[in-house]
PDB file of C-alpha atoms in Angstrom:
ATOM      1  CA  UNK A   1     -85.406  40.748 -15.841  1.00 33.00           C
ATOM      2  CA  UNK A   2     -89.018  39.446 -15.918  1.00 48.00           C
ATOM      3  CA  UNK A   3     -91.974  41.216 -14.267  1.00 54.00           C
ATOM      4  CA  UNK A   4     -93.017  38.704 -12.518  1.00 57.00           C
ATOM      5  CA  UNK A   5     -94.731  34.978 -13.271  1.00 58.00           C
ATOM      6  CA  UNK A   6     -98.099  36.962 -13.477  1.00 54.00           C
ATOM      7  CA  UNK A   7     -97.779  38.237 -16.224  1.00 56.00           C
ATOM      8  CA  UNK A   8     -97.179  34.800 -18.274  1.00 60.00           C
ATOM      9  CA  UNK A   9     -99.861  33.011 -16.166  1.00 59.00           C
ATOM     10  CA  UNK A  10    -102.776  31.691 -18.355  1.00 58.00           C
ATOM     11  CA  UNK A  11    -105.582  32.716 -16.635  1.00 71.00           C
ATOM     12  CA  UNK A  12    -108.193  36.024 -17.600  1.00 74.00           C
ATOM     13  CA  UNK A  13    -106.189  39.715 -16.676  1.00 84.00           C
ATOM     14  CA  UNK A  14    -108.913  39.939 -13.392  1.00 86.00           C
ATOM     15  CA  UNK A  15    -107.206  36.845 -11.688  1.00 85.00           C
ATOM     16  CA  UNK A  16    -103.510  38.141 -13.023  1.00 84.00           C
ATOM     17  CA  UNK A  17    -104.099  41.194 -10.953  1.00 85.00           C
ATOM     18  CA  UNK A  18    -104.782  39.116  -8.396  1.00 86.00           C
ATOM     19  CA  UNK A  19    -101.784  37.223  -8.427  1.00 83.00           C
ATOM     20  CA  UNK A  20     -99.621  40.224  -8.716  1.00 84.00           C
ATOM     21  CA  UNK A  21    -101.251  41.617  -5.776  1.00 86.00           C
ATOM     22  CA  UNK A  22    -100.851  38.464  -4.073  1.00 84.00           C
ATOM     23  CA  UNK A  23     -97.339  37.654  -4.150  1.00 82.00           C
ATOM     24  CA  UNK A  24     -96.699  41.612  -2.960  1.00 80.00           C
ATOM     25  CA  UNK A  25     -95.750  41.316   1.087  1.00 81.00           C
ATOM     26  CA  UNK A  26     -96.214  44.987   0.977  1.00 83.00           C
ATOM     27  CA  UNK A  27    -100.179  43.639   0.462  1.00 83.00           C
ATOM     28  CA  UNK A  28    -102.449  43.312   3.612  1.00 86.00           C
ATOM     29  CA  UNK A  29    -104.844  40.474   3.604  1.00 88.00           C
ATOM     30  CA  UNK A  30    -107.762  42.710   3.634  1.00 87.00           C
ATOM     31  CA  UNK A  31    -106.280  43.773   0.040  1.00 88.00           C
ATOM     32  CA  UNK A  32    -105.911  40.742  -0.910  1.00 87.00           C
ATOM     33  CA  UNK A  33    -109.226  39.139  -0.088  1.00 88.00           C
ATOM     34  CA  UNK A  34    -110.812  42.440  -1.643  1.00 89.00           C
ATOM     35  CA  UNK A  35    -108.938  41.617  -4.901  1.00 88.00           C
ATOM     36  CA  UNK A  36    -110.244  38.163  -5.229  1.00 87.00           C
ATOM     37  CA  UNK A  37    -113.725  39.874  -5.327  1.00 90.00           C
ATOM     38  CA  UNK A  38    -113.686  40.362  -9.510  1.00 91.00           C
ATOM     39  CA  UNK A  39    -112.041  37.175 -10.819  1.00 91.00           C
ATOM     40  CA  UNK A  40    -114.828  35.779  -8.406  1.00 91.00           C
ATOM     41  CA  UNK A  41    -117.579  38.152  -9.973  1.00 91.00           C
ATOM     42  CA  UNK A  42    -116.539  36.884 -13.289  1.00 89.00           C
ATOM     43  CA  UNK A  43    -116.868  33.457 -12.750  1.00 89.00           C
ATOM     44  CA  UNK A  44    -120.728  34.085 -11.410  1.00 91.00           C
ATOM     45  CA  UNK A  45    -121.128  35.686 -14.810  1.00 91.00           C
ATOM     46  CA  UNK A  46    -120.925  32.637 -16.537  1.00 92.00           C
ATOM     47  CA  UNK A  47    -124.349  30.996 -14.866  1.00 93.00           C
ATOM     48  CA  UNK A  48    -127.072  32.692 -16.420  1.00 93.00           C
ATOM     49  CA  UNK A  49    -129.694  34.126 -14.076  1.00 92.00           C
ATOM     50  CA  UNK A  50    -132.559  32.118 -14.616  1.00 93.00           C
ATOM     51  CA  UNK A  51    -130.411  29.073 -13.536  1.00 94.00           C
ATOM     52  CA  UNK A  52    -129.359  31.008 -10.261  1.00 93.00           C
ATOM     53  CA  UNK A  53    -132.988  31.517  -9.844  1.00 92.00           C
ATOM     54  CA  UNK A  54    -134.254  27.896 -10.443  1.00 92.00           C
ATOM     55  CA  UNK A  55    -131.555  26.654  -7.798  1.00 93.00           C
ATOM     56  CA  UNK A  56    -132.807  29.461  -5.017  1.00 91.00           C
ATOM     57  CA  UNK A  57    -136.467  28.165  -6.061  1.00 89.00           C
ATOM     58  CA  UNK A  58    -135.130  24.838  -5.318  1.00 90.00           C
ATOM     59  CA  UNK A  59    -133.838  25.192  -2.042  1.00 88.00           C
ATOM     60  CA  UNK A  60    -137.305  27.547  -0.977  1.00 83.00           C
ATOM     61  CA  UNK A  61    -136.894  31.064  -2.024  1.00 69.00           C
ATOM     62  CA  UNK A  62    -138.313  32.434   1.226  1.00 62.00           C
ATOM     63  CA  UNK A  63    -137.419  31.892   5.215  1.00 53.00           C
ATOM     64  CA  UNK A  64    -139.599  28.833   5.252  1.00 51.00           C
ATOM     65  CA  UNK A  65    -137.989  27.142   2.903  1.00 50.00           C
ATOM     66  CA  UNK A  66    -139.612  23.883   1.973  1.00 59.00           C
ATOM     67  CA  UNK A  67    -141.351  21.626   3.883  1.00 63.00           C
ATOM     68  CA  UNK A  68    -139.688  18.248   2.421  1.00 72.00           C
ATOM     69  CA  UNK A  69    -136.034  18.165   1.904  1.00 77.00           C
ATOM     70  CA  UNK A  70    -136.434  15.143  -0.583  1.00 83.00           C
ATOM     71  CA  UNK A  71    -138.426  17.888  -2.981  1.00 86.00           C
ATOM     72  CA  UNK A  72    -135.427  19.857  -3.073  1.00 87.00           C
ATOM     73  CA  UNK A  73    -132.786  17.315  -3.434  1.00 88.00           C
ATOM     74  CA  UNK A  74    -134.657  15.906  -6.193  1.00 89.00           C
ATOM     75  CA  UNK A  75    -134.825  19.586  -7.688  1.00 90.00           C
ATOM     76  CA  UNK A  76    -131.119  19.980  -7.567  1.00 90.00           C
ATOM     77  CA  UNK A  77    -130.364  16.994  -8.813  1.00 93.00           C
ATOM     78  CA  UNK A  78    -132.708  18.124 -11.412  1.00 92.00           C
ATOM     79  CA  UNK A  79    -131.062  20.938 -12.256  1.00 92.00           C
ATOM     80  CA  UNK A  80    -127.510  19.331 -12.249  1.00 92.00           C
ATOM     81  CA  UNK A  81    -128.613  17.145 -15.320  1.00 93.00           C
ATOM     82  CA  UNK A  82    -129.845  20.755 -16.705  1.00 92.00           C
ATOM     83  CA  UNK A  83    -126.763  22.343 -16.158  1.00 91.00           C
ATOM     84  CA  UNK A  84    -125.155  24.126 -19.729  1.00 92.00           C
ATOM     85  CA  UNK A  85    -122.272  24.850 -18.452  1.00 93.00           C
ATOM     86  CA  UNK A  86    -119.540  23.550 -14.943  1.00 93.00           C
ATOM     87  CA  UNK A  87    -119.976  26.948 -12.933  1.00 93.00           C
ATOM     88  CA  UNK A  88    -123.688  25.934 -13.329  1.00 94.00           C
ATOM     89  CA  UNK A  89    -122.944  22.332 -12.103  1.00 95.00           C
ATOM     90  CA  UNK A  90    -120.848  23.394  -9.339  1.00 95.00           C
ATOM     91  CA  UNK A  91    -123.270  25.612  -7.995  1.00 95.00           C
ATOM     92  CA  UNK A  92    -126.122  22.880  -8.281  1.00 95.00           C
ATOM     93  CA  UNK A  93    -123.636  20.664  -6.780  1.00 95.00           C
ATOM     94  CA  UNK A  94    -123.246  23.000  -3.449  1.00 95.00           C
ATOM     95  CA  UNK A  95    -127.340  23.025  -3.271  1.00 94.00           C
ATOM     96  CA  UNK A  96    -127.459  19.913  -3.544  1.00 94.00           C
ATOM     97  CA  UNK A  97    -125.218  19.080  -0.824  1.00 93.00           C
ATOM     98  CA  UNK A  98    -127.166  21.684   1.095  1.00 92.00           C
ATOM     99  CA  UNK A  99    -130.665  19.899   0.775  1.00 91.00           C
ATOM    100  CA  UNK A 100    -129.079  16.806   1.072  1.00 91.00           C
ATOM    101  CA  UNK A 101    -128.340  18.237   4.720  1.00 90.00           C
ATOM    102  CA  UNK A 102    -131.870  19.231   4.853  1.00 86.00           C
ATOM    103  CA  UNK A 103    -130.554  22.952   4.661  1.00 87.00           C
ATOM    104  CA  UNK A 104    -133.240  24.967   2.748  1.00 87.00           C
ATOM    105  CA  UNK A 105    -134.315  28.316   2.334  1.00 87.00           C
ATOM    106  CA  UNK A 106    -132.547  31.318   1.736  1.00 89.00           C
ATOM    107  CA  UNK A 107    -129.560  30.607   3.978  1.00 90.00           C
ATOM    108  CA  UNK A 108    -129.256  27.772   2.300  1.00 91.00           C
ATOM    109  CA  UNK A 109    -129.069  29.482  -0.654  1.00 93.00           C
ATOM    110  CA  UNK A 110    -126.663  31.966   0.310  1.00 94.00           C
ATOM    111  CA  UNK A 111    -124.175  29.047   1.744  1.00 95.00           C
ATOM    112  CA  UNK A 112    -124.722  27.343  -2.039  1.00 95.00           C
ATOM    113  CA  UNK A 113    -123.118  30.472  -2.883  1.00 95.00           C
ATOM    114  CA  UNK A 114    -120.706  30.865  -0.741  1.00 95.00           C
ATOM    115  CA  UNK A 115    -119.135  27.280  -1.100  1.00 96.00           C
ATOM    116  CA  UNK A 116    -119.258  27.839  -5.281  1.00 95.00           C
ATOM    117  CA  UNK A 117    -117.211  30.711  -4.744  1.00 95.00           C
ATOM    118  CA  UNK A 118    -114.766  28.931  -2.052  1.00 94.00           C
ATOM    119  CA  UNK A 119    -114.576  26.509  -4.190  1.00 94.00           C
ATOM    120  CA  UNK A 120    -113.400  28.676  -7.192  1.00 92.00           C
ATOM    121  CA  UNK A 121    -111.161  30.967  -5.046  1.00 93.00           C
ATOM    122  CA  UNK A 122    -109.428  27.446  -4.039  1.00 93.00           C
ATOM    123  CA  UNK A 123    -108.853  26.083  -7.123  1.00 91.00           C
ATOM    124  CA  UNK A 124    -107.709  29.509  -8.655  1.00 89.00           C
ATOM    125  CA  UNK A 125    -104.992  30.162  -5.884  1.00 88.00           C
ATOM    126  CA  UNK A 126    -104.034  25.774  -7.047  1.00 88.00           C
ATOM    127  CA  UNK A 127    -103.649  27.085 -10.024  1.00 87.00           C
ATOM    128  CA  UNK A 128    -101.725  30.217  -9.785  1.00 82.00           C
ATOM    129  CA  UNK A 129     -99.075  28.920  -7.472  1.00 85.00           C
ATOM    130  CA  UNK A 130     -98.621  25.588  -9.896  1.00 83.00           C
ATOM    131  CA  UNK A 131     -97.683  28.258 -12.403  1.00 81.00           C
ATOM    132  CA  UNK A 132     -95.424  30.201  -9.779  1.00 77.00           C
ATOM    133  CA  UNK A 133     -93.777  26.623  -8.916  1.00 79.00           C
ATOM    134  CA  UNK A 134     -92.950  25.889 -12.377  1.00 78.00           C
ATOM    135  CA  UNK A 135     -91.875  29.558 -13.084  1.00 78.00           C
ATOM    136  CA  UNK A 136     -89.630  28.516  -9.948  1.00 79.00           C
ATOM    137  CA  UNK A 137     -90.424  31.422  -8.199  1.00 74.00           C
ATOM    138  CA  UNK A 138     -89.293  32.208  -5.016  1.00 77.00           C
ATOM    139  CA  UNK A 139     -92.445  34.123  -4.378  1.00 73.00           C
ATOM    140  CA  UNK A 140     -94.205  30.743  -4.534  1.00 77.00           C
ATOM    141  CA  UNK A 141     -94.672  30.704  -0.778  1.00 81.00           C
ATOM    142  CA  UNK A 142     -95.823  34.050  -0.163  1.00 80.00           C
ATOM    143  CA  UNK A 143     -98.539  34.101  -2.775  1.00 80.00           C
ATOM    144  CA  UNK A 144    -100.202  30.291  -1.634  1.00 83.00           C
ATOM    145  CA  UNK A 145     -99.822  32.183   2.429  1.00 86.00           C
ATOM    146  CA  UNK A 146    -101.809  35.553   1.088  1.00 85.00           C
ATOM    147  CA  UNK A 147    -103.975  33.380  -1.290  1.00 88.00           C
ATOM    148  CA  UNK A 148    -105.043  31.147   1.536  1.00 91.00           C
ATOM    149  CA  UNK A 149    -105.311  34.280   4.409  1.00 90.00           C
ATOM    150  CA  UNK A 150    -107.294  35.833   2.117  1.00 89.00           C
ATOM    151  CA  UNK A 151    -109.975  32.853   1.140  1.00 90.00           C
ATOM    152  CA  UNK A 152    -110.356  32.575   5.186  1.00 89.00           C
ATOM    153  CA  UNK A 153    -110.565  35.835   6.317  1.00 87.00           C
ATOM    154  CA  UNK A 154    -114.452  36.039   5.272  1.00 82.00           C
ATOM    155  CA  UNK A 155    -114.891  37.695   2.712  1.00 85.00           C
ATOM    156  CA  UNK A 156    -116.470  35.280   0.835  1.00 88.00           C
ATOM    157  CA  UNK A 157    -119.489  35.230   3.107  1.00 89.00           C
ATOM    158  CA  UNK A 158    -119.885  38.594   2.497  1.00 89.00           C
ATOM    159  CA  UNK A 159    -119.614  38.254  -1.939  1.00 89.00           C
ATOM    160  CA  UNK A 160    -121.990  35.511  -1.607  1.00 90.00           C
ATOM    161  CA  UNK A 161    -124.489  37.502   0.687  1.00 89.00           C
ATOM    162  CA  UNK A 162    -124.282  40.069  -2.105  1.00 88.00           C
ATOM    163  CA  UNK A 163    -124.742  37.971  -5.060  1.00 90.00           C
ATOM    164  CA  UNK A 164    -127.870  35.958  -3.470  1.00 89.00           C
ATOM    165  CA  UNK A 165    -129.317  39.196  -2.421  1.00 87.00           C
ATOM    166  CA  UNK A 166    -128.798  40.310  -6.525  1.00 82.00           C
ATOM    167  CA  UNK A 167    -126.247  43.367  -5.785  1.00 75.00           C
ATOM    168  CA  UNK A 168    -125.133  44.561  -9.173  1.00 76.00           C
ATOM    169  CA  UNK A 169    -121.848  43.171  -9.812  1.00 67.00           C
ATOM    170  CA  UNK A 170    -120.063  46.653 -10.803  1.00 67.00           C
ATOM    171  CA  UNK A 171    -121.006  46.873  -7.394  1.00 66.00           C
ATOM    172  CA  UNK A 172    -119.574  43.902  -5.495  1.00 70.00           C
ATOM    173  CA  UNK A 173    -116.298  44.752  -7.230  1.00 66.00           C
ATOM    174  CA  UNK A 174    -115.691  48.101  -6.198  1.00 61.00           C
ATOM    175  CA  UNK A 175    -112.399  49.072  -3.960  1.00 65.00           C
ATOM    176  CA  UNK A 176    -111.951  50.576  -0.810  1.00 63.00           C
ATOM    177  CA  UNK A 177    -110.854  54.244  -1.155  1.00 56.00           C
ATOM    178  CA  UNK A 178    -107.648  54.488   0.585  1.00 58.00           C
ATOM    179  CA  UNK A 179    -106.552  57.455  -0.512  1.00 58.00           C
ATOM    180  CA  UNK A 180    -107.006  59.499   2.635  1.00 58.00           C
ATOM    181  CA  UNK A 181    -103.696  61.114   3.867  1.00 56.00           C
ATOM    182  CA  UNK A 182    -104.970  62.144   7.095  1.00 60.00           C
ATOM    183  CA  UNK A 183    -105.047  58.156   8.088  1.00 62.00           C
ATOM    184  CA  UNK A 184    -101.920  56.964   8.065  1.00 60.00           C
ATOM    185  CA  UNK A 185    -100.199  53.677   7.941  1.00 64.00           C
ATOM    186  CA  UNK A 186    -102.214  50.896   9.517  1.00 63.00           C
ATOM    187  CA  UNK A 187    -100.379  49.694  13.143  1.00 62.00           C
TER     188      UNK A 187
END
């Protein structure tokens, strides 16, 4: 008896808890979009701060923005060439597509952000259910439903607000306390 395709998936232990959460039905959505918050987190880590803060620059770091979107489409093309690693080209990507459609300023910002991480919650759930698929799984089905309730239900909009405003990540990641026996089971 296996414990489930999880555990043989090759992908970092953050997004194997995810999956494993995922493919539970006794999982809300709301659980499920909160555990997609540290395999997320992680894959921020890997673009180094000085190139998240060249790409805010880029777009116009305060609520005016800049006053020609050519400057910062130029800028982000700029720093897609200066890219080290592909989280750091993805990202530069989004901005760019986001000055292209003369979107600046910190909104702007924030959406770069917020499409990275989309973008990266996507292809993780691809991933995980290809592996579920060839595990032949019957959870299969379940975990692509949660994965894809979960990417929609907003609460990407809300990581990304964090992580352009510069909340610590320890504290983007934390859980809901649920503990409380006095609530109940949701109706």
């Amino acid at each position: 008896m296996s414990d489930g395709p999880y555990r043989t998936l090759d992908m970092s232990k953050t997004w194997k808890s995810l999956a494993k959460i995922a493919e539970n039905s006794a999982h809300t959505v709301t659980e499920v979009a909160e555990a997609f918050r540290p395999p997320l987190v992680e894959e921020w880590k890997s673009i180094r701060a000085d190139f998240a803060e060249a790409v805010k620059t880029a777009l116009g770091d305060d609520d005016r923005g800049r006053l020609f979107p050519e400057i910062a489409v130029s800028e982000t093309k700029r720093l897609r060439a200066q890219a080290s690693n592909p989280m750091e080209a993805l990202l530069a990507d989004h901005a760019h597509d986001q000055a292209r459609d003369a979107k600046l300023g910190a909104a702007a910002y924030e959406k770069s952000i917020e499409h990275f991480l989309e973008d990266r919650a996507i292809r993780g759930a691809r991933q995980m259910e290809e592996h579920y698929h060839r595990e032949r799984s019957p959870d299969a089905g379940r975990l692509r439903n949660h994965l894809a309730a979960a990417i929609t239900s907003g609460e990407l909009a809300q990581l990304a607000s964090g992580l352009a405003s510069g909340a610590r990540h320890r504290a983007l990641t934390a859980k809901a306390d649920r503990s409380g026996l006095d609530e109940g089971v949701a109706l």
